[in-house]
CSV table of C-alpha atoms and ligand atoms in Angstrom, one decimal:
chain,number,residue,atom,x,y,z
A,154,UNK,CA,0.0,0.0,0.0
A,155,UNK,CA,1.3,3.2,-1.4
A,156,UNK,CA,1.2,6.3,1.8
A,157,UNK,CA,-2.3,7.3,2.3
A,158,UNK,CA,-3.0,11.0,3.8
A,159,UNK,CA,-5.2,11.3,6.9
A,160,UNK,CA,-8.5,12.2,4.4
A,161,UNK,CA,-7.4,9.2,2.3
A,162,UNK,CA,-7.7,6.8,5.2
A,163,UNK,CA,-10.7,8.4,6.1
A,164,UNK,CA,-12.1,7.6,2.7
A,165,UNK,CA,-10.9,3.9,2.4
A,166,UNK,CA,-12.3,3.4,6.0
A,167,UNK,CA,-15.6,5.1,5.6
A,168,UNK,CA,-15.8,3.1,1.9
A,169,UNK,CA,-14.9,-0.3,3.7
A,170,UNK,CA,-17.5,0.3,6.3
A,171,UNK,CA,-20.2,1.0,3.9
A,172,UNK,CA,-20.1,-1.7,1.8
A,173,UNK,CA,-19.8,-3.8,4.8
A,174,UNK,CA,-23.2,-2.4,6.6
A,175,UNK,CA,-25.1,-1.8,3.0
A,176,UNK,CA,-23.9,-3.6,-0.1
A,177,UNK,CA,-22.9,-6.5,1.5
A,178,UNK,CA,-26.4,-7.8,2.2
A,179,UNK,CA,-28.0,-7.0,-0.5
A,180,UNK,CA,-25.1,-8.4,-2.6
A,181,UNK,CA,-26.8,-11.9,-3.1
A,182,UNK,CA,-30.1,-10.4,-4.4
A,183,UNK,CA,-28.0,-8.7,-7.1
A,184,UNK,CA,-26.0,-11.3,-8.4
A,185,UNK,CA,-29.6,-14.1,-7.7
A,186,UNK,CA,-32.2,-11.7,-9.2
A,187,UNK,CA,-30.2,-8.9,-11.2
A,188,UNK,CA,-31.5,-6.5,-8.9
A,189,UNK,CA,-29.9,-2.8,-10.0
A,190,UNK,CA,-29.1,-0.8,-7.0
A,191,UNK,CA,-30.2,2.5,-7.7
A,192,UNK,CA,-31.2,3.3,-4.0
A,193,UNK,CA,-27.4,2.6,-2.9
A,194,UNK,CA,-25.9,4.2,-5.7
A,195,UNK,CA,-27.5,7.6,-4.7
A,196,UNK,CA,-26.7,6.6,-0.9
A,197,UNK,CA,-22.9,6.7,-2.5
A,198,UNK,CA,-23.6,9.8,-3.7
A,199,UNK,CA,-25.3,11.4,-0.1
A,200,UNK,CA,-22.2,9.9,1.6
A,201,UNK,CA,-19.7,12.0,-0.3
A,202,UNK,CA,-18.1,9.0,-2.7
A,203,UNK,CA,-18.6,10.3,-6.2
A,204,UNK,CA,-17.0,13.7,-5.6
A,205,UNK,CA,-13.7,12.4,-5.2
A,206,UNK,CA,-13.1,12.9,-8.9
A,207,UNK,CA,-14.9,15.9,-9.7
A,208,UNK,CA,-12.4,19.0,-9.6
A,209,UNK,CA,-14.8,21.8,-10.8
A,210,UNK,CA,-16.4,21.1,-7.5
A,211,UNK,CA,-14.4,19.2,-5.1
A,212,UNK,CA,-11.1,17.8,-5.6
A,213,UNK,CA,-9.7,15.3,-8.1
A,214,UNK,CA,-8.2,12.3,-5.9
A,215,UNK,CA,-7.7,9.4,-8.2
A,216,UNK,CA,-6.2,7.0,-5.8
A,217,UNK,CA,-9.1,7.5,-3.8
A,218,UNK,CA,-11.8,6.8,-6.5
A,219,UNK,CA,-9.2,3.6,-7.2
A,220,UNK,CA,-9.6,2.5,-3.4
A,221,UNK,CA,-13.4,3.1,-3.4
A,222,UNK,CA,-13.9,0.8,-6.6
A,223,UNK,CA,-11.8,-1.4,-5.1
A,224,UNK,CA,-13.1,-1.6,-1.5
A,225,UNK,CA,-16.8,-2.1,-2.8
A,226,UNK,CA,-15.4,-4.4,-5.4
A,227,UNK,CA,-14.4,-6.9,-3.1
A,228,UNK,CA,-17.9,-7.3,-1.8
A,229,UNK,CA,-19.4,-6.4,-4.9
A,230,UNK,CA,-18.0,-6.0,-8.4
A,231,UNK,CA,-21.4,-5.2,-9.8
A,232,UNK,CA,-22.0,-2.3,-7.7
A,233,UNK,CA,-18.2,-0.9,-7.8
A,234,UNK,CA,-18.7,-1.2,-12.0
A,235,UNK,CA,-21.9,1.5,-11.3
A,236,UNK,CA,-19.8,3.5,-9.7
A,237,UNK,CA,-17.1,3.5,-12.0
A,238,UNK,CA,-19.4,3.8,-15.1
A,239,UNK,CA,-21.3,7.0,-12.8
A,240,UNK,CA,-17.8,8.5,-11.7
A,241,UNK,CA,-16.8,8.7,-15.4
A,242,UNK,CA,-20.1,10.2,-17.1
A,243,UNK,CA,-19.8,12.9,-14.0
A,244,UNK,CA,-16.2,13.9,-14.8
A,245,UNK,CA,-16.8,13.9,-18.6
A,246,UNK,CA,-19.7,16.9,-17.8
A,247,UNK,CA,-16.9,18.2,-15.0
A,248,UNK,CA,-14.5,18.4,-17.8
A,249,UNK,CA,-16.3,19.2,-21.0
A,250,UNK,CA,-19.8,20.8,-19.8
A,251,UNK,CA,-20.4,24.4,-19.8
A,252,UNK,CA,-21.1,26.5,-16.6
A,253,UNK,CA,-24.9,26.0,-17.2
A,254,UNK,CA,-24.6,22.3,-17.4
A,255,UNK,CA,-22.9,22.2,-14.3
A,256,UNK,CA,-25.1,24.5,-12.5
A,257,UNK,CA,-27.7,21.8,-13.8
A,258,UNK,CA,-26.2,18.5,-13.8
A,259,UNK,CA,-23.3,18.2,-12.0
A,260,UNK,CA,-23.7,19.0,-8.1
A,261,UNK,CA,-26.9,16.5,-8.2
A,262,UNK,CA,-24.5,14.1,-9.7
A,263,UNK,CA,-22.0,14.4,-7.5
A,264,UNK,CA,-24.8,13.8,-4.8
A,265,UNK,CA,-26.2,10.9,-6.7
A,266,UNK,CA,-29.5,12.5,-7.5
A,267,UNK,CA,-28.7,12.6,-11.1
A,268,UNK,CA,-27.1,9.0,-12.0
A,269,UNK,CA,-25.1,9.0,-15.4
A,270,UNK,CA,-24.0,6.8,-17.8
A,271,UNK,CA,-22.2,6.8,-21.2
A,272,UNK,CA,-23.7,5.7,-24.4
A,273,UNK,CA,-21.2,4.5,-27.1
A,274,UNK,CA,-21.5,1.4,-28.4
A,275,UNK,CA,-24.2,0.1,-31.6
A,276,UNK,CA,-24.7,-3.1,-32.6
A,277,UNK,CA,-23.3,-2.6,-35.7
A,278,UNK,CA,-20.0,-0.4,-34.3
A,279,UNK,CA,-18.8,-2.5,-31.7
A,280,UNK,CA,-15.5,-1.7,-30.5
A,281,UNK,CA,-14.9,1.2,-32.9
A,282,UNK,CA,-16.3,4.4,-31.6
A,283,UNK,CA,-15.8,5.8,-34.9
A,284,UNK,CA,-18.1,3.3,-36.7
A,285,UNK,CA,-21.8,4.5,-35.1
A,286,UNK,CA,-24.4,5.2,-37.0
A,287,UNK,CA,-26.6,6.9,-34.7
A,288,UNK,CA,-27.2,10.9,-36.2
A,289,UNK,CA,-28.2,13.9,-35.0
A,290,UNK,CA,-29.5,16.5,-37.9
A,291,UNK,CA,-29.6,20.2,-37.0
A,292,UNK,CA,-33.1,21.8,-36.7
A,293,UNK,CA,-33.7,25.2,-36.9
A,294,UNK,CA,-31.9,25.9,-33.5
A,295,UNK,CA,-32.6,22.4,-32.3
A,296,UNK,CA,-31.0,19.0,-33.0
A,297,UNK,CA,-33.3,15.6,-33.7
A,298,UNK,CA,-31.6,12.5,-32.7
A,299,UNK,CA,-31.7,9.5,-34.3
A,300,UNK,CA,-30.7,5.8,-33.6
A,301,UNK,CA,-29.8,3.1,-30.7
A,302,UNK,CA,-27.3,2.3,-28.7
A,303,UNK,CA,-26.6,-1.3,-27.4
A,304,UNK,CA,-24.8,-2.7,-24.0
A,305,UNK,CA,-25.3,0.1,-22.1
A,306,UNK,CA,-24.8,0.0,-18.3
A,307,UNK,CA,-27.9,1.5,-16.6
A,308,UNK,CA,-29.4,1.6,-20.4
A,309,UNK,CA,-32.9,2.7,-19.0
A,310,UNK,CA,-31.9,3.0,-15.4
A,311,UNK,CA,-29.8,5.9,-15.6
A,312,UNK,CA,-31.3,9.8,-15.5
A,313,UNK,CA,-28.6,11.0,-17.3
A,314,UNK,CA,-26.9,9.8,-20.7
A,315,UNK,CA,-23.8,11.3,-22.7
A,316,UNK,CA,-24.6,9.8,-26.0
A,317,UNK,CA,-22.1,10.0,-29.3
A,318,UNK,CA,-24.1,11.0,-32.9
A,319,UNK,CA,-23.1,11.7,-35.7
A,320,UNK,CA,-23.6,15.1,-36.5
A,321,UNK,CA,-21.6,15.6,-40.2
A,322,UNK,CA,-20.8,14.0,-43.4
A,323,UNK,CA,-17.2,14.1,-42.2
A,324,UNK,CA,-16.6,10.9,-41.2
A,325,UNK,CA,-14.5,12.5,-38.1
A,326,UNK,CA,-17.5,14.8,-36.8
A,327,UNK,CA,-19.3,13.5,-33.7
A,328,UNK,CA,-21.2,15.3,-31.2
A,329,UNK,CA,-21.9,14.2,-27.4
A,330,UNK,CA,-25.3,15.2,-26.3
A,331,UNK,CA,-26.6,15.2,-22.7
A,332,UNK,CA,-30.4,13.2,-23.0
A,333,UNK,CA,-32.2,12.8,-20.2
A,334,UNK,CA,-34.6,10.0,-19.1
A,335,UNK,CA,-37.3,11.9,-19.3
A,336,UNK,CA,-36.9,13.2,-23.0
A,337,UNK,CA,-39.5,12.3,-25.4
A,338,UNK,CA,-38.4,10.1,-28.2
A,339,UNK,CA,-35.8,8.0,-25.5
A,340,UNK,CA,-36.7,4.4,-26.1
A,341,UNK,CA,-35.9,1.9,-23.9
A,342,UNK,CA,-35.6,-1.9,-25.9
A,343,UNK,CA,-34.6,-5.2,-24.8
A,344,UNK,CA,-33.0,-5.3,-21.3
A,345,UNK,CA,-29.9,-7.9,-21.6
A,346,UNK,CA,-28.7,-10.4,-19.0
A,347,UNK,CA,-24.8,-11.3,-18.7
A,348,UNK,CA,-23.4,-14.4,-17.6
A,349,UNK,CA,-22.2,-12.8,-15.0
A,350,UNK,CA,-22.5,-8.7,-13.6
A,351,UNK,CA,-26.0,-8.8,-13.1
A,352,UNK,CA,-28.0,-6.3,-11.8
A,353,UNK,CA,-25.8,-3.0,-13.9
A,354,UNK,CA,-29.1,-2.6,-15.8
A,355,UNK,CA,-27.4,-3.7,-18.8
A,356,UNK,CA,-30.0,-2.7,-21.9
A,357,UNK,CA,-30.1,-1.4,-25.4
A,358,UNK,CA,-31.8,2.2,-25.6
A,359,UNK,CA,-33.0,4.5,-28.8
A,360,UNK,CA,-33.8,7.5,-30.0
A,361,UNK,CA,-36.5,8.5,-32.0
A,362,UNK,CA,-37.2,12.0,-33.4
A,363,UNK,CA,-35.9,13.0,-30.0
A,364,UNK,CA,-35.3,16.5,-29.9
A,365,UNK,CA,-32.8,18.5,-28.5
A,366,UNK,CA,-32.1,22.0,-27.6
A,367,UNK,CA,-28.4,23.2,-28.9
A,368,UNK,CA,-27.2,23.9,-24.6
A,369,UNK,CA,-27.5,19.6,-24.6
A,370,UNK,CA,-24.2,19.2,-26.7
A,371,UNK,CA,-21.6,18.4,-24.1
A,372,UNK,CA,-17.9,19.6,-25.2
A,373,UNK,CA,-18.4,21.3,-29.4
A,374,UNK,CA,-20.4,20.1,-31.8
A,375,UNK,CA,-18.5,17.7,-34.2
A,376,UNK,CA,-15.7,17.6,-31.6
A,377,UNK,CA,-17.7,14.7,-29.8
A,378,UNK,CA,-15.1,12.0,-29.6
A,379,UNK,CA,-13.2,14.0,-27.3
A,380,UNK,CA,-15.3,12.0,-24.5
A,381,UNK,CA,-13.1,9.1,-25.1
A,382,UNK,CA,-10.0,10.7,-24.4
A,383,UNK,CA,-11.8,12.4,-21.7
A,384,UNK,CA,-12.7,9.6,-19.8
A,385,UNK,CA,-9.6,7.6,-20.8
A,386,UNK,CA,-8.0,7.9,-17.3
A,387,UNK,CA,-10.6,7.2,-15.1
A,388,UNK,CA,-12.5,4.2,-17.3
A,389,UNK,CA,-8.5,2.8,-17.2
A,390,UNK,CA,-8.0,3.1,-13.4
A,391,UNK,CA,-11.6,1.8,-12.2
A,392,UNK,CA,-11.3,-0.9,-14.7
A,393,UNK,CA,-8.4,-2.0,-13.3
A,394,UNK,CA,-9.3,-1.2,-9.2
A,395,UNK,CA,-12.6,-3.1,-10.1
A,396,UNK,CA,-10.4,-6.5,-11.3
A,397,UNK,CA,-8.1,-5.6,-8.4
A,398,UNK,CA,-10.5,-6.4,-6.1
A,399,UNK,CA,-12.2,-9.5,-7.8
A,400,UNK,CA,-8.3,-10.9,-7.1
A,401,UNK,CA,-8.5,-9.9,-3.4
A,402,UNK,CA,-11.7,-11.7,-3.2
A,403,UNK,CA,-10.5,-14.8,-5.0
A,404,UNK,CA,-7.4,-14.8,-3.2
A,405,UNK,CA,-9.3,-15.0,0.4
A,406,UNK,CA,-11.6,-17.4,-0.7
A,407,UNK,CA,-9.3,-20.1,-2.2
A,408,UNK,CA,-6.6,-19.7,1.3
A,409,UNK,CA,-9.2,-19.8,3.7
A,410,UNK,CA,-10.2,-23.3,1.2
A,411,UNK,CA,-6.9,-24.6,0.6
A,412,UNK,CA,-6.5,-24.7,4.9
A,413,UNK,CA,-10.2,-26.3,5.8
A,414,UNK,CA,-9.9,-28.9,2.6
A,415,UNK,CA,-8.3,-31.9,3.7
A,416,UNK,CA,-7.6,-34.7,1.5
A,417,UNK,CA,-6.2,-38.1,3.3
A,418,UNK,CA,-5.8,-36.0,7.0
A,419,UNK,CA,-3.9,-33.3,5.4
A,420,UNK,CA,-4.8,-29.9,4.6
A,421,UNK,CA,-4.8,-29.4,0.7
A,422,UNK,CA,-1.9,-26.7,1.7
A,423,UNK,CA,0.3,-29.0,2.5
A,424,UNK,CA,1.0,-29.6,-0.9
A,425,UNK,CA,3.9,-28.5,-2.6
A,426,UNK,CA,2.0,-27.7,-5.8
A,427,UNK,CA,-0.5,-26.4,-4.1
A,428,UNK,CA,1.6,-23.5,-2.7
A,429,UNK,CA,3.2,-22.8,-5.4
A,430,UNK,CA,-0.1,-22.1,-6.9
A,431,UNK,CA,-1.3,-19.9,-4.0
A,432,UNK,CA,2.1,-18.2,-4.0
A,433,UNK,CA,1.4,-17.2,-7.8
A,434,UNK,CA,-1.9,-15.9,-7.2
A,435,UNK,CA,-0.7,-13.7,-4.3
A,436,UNK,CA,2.3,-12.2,-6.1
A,437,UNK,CA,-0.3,-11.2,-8.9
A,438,UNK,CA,-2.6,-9.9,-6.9
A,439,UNK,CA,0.4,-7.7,-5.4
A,440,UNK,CA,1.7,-6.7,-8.8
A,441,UNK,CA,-1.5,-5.7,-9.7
A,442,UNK,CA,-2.0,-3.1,-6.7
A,443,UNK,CA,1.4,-1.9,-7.4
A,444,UNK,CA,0.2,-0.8,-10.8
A,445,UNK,CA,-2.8,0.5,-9.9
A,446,UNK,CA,-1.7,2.6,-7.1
A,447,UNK,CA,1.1,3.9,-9.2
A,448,UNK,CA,-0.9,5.0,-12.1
A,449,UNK,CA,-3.6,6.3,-9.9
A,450,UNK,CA,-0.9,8.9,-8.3
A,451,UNK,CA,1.0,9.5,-11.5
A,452,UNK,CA,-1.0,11.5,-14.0
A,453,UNK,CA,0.5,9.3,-17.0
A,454,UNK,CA,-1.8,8.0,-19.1
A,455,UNK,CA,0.4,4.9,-20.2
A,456,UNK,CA,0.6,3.8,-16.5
A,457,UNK,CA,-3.3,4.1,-16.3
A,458,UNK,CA,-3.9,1.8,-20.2
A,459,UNK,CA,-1.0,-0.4,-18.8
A,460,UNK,CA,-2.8,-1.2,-15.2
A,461,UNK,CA,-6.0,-1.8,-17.1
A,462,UNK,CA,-4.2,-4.3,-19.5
A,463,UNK,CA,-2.5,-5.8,-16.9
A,464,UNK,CA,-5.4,-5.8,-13.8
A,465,UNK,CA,-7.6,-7.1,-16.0
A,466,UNK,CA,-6.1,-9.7,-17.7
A,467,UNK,CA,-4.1,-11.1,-14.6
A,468,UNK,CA,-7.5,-11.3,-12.9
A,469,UNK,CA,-8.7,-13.5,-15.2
A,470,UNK,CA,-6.1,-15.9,-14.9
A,471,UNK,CA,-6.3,-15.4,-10.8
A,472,UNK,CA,-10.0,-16.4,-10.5
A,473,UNK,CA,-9.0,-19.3,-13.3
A,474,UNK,CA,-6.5,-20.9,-11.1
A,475,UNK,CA,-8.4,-20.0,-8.1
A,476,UNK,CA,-11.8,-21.7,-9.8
A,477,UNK,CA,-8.9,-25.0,-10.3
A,478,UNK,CA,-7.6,-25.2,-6.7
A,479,UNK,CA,-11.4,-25.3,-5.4
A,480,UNK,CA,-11.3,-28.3,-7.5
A,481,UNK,CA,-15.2,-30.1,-8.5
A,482,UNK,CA,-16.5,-27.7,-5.7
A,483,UNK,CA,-15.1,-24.7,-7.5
A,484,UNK,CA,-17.0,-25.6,-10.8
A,485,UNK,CA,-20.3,-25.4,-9.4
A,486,UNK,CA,-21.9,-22.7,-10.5
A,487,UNK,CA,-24.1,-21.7,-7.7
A,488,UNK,CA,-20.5,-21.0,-5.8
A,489,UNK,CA,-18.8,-17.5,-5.4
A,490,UNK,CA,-15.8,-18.2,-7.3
A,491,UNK,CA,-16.6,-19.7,-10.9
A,492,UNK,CA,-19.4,-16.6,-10.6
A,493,UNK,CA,-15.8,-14.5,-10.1
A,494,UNK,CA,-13.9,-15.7,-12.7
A,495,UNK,CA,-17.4,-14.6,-14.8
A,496,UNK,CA,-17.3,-10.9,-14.0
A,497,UNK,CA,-13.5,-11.2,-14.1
A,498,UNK,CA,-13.9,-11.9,-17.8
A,499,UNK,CA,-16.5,-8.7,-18.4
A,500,UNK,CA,-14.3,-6.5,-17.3
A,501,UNK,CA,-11.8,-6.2,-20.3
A,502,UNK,CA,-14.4,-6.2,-22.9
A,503,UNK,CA,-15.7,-2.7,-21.6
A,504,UNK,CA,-14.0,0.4,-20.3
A,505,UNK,CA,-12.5,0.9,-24.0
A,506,UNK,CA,-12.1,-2.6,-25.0
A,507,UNK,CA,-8.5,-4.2,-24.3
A,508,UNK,CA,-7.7,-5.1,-27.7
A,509,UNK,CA,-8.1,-1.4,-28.6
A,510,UNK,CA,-6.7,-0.3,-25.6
A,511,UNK,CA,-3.3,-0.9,-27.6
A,512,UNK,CA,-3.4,1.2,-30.3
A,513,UNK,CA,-4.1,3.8,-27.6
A,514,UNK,CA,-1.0,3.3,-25.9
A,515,UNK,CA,1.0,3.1,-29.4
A,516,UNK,CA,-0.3,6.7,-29.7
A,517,UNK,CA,0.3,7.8,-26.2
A,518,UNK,CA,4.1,6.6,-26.5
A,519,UNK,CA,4.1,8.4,-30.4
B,42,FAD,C1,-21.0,-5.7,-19.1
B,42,FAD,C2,-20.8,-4.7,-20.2
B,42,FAD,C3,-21.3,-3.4,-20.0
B,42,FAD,C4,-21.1,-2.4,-21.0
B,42,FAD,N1,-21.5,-1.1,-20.8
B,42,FAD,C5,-21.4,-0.2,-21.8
B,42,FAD,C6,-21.8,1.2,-21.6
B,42,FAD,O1,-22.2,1.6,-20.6
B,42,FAD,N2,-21.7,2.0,-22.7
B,42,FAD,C7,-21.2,1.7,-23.9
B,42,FAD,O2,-21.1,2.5,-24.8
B,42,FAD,N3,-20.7,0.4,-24.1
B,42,FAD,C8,-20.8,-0.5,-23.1
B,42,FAD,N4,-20.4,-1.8,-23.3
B,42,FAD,C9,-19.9,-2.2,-24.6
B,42,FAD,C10,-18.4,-2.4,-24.6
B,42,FAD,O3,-17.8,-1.1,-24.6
B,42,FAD,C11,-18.2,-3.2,-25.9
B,42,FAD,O4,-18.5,-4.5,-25.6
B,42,FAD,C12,-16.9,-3.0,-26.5
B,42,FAD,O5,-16.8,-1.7,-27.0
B,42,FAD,C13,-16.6,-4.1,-27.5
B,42,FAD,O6,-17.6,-4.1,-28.5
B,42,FAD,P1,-18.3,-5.5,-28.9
B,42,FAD,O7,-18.6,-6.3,-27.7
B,42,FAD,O8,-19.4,-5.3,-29.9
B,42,FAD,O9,-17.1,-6.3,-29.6
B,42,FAD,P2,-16.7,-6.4,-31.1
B,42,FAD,O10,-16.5,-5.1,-31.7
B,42,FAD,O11,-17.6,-7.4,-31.8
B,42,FAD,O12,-15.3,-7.1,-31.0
B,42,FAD,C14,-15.1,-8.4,-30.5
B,42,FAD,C15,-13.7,-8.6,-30.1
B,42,FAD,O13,-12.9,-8.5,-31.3
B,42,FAD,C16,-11.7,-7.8,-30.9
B,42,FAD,N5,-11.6,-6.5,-31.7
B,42,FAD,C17,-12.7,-5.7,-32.1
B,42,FAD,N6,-12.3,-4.6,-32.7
B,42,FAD,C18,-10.9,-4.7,-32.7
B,42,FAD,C19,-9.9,-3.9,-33.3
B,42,FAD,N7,-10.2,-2.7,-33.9
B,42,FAD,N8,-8.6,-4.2,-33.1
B,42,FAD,C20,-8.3,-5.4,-32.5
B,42,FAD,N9,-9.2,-6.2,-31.9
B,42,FAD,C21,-10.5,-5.9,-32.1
B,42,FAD,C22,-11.7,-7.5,-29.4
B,42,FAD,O14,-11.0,-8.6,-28.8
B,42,FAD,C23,-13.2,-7.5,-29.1
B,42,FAD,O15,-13.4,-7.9,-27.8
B,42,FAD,C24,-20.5,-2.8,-22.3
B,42,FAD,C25,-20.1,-4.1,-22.5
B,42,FAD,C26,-20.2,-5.0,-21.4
B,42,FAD,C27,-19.7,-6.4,-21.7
């Protein structure tokens, strides 16, 4: 653990004890009957949580938004993946919104009256932003907007989403717009279920003939991509907090198993293989904080892309081995840790997508 200041340890400790009094028993009806939290996200928000990133106004502490996502992700990866996904749509109006949008949006965000989300993804565009077809056509001073958006966390649960168009025949000219839940012409269609990270109010959502007034473009019109970049950091860092803490988990499941499984009188941990095993999975877990922490403290975007790349992927193969050394017991499915290694492997796919997570780098390092 990197040094914490007296407000960090306040945060970590106030985070830990949280999740422990009000995520943690409600964790089971989330991951049973994809129950979406909104009443504790907002509770996040009254207790001070989401403002840790929000520098227009509060502070910008990224190792305590890391430690937050992390904390709850222990107990709940679901719930820490709202938080990331609301953390990030809040900075993205902190960084690119005009006064008036902030003066609207922004202080109920931060106090989890306004929850956001971030609508990229089409059906048809997939892991290249740049591919969407969804439009937006100027009229007379307004803009109508056109098209869906698929995989969306909170896609119908959320009050706020910044949603990418396209707003030009250039194929380069995107706008982000601020639409509300309550504008006429937002569809909600087909609510989706993963194999694992239920209860994220994971949905497809569309527009039709929804109409916009010109102050709902977030950042300049046909400059809208600039959210990815935006968010970048922060989608990098939570990504990888949120795997962090899957490993923690893991890793206290599959000791406390290895010591109470005995096989012929002896504890499964007397075996030499067996150790070896747990060793591995406990220098991972280690390397992975060390990233984190790091890139959460150093404002270097490489550091941030590289713990995601790494967090992620070594958290997969954490919850995999840990799934192995719980042996036939490990496989069943109603069990904590094969549901682990199933939210480990969600975790790469989204946040910008690992594979082109790379290319990103390449540029960053250009
Ligand atoms: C649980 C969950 C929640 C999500 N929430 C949101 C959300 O809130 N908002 C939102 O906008 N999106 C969201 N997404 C969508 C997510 O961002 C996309 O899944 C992601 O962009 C990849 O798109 P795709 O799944 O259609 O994969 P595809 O584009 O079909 O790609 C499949 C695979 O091919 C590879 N690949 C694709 N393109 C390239 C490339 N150019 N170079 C190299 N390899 C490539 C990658 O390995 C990729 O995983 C969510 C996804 C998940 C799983």
């Amino acid at each position: 653990m990197l040094c914490l200041s007296e407000e960090q340890s306040i945060i970590k400790g106030s985070i830990a004890e949280f999740t422990k009094r009000r995520i943690e028993p409600i964790e089971k009806r989330i991951e049973d009957d994809d129950y979406f939290p909104m009443d504790i996200l907002r509770e996040i928000g009254k207790n001070g949580f989401f403002s840790v990133m929000l520098p227009g106004i509060g502070v910008q502490d990224t190792y305590s938004f890391s430690l937050i996502a992390e904390e709850i992700s222990k107990v709940s990866p679901e719930v820490a993946w709202l938080y990331v996904t609301h953390v990030a749509a809040s900075y993205a109006l902190d960084k690119l919104g005009t006064e008036e949008q902030k003066d609207s949006y922004l202080r109920k965000m931060a106090d989890g009256e306004i929850i956001g989300t971030i609508a990229i993804t089409e059906s048809s565009s997939g892991a290249t932003a740049s591919a969407i077809a969804s439009s937006a056509r100027k009229y007379e001073e307004n803009w109508i907007l056109e098209g869906s958006k698929t995989f969306i966390t909170m896609g119908g649960d959320a009050d706020l989403y910044a949603v990418l168009a396209k707003t030009h025949e250039d194929p380069a000219a995107f706008t982000t717009f601020i639409v509300l839940k309550s504008d006429v012409g937002l569809e909600l269609g087909t609510h989706l279920i993963g194999s694992a990270m239920k209860g994220i109010g994971w949905g497809e959502i569309s527009f039709n003939n929804l109409i916009l007034e010109k102050h709902r473009i977030l950042g300049k019109e046909n400059e809208g991509i600039k959210i990815i970049p935006t968010i970048a950091r922060i989608f990098s860092i939570g990504a990888a907090s949120i795997s962090l803490g899957i490993m923690e988990r893991a890793l206290e499941l599959v000791s406390s198993h290895v010591k109470e499984r005995k096989i012929a009188c002896k504890s499964l941990l007397s075996n030499q293989t067996v150790q070896d095993k747990l060793f591995h999975l406990y220098a991972d877990t280690e390397a992975a904080r060390s990233l984190v922490y790091r890139a959460s403290i150093n404002d270097d975007i490489r550091l941030a892309y590289s713990a995601k790349l790494f967090s992620t992927e070594r958290s997969i193969a954490v919850t995999e081995s840990a799934v192995s050394l719980f042996g036939a017991t490990g496989y069943e499915e109603s069990l904590a840790i094969p549901k682990l290694l199933n939210k480990a492997i969600a975790v790469p796919l989204h946040f910008i997508n690992n594979a082109i997570l790379t290319g990103l780098f390449i540029t960053a390092i250009d």
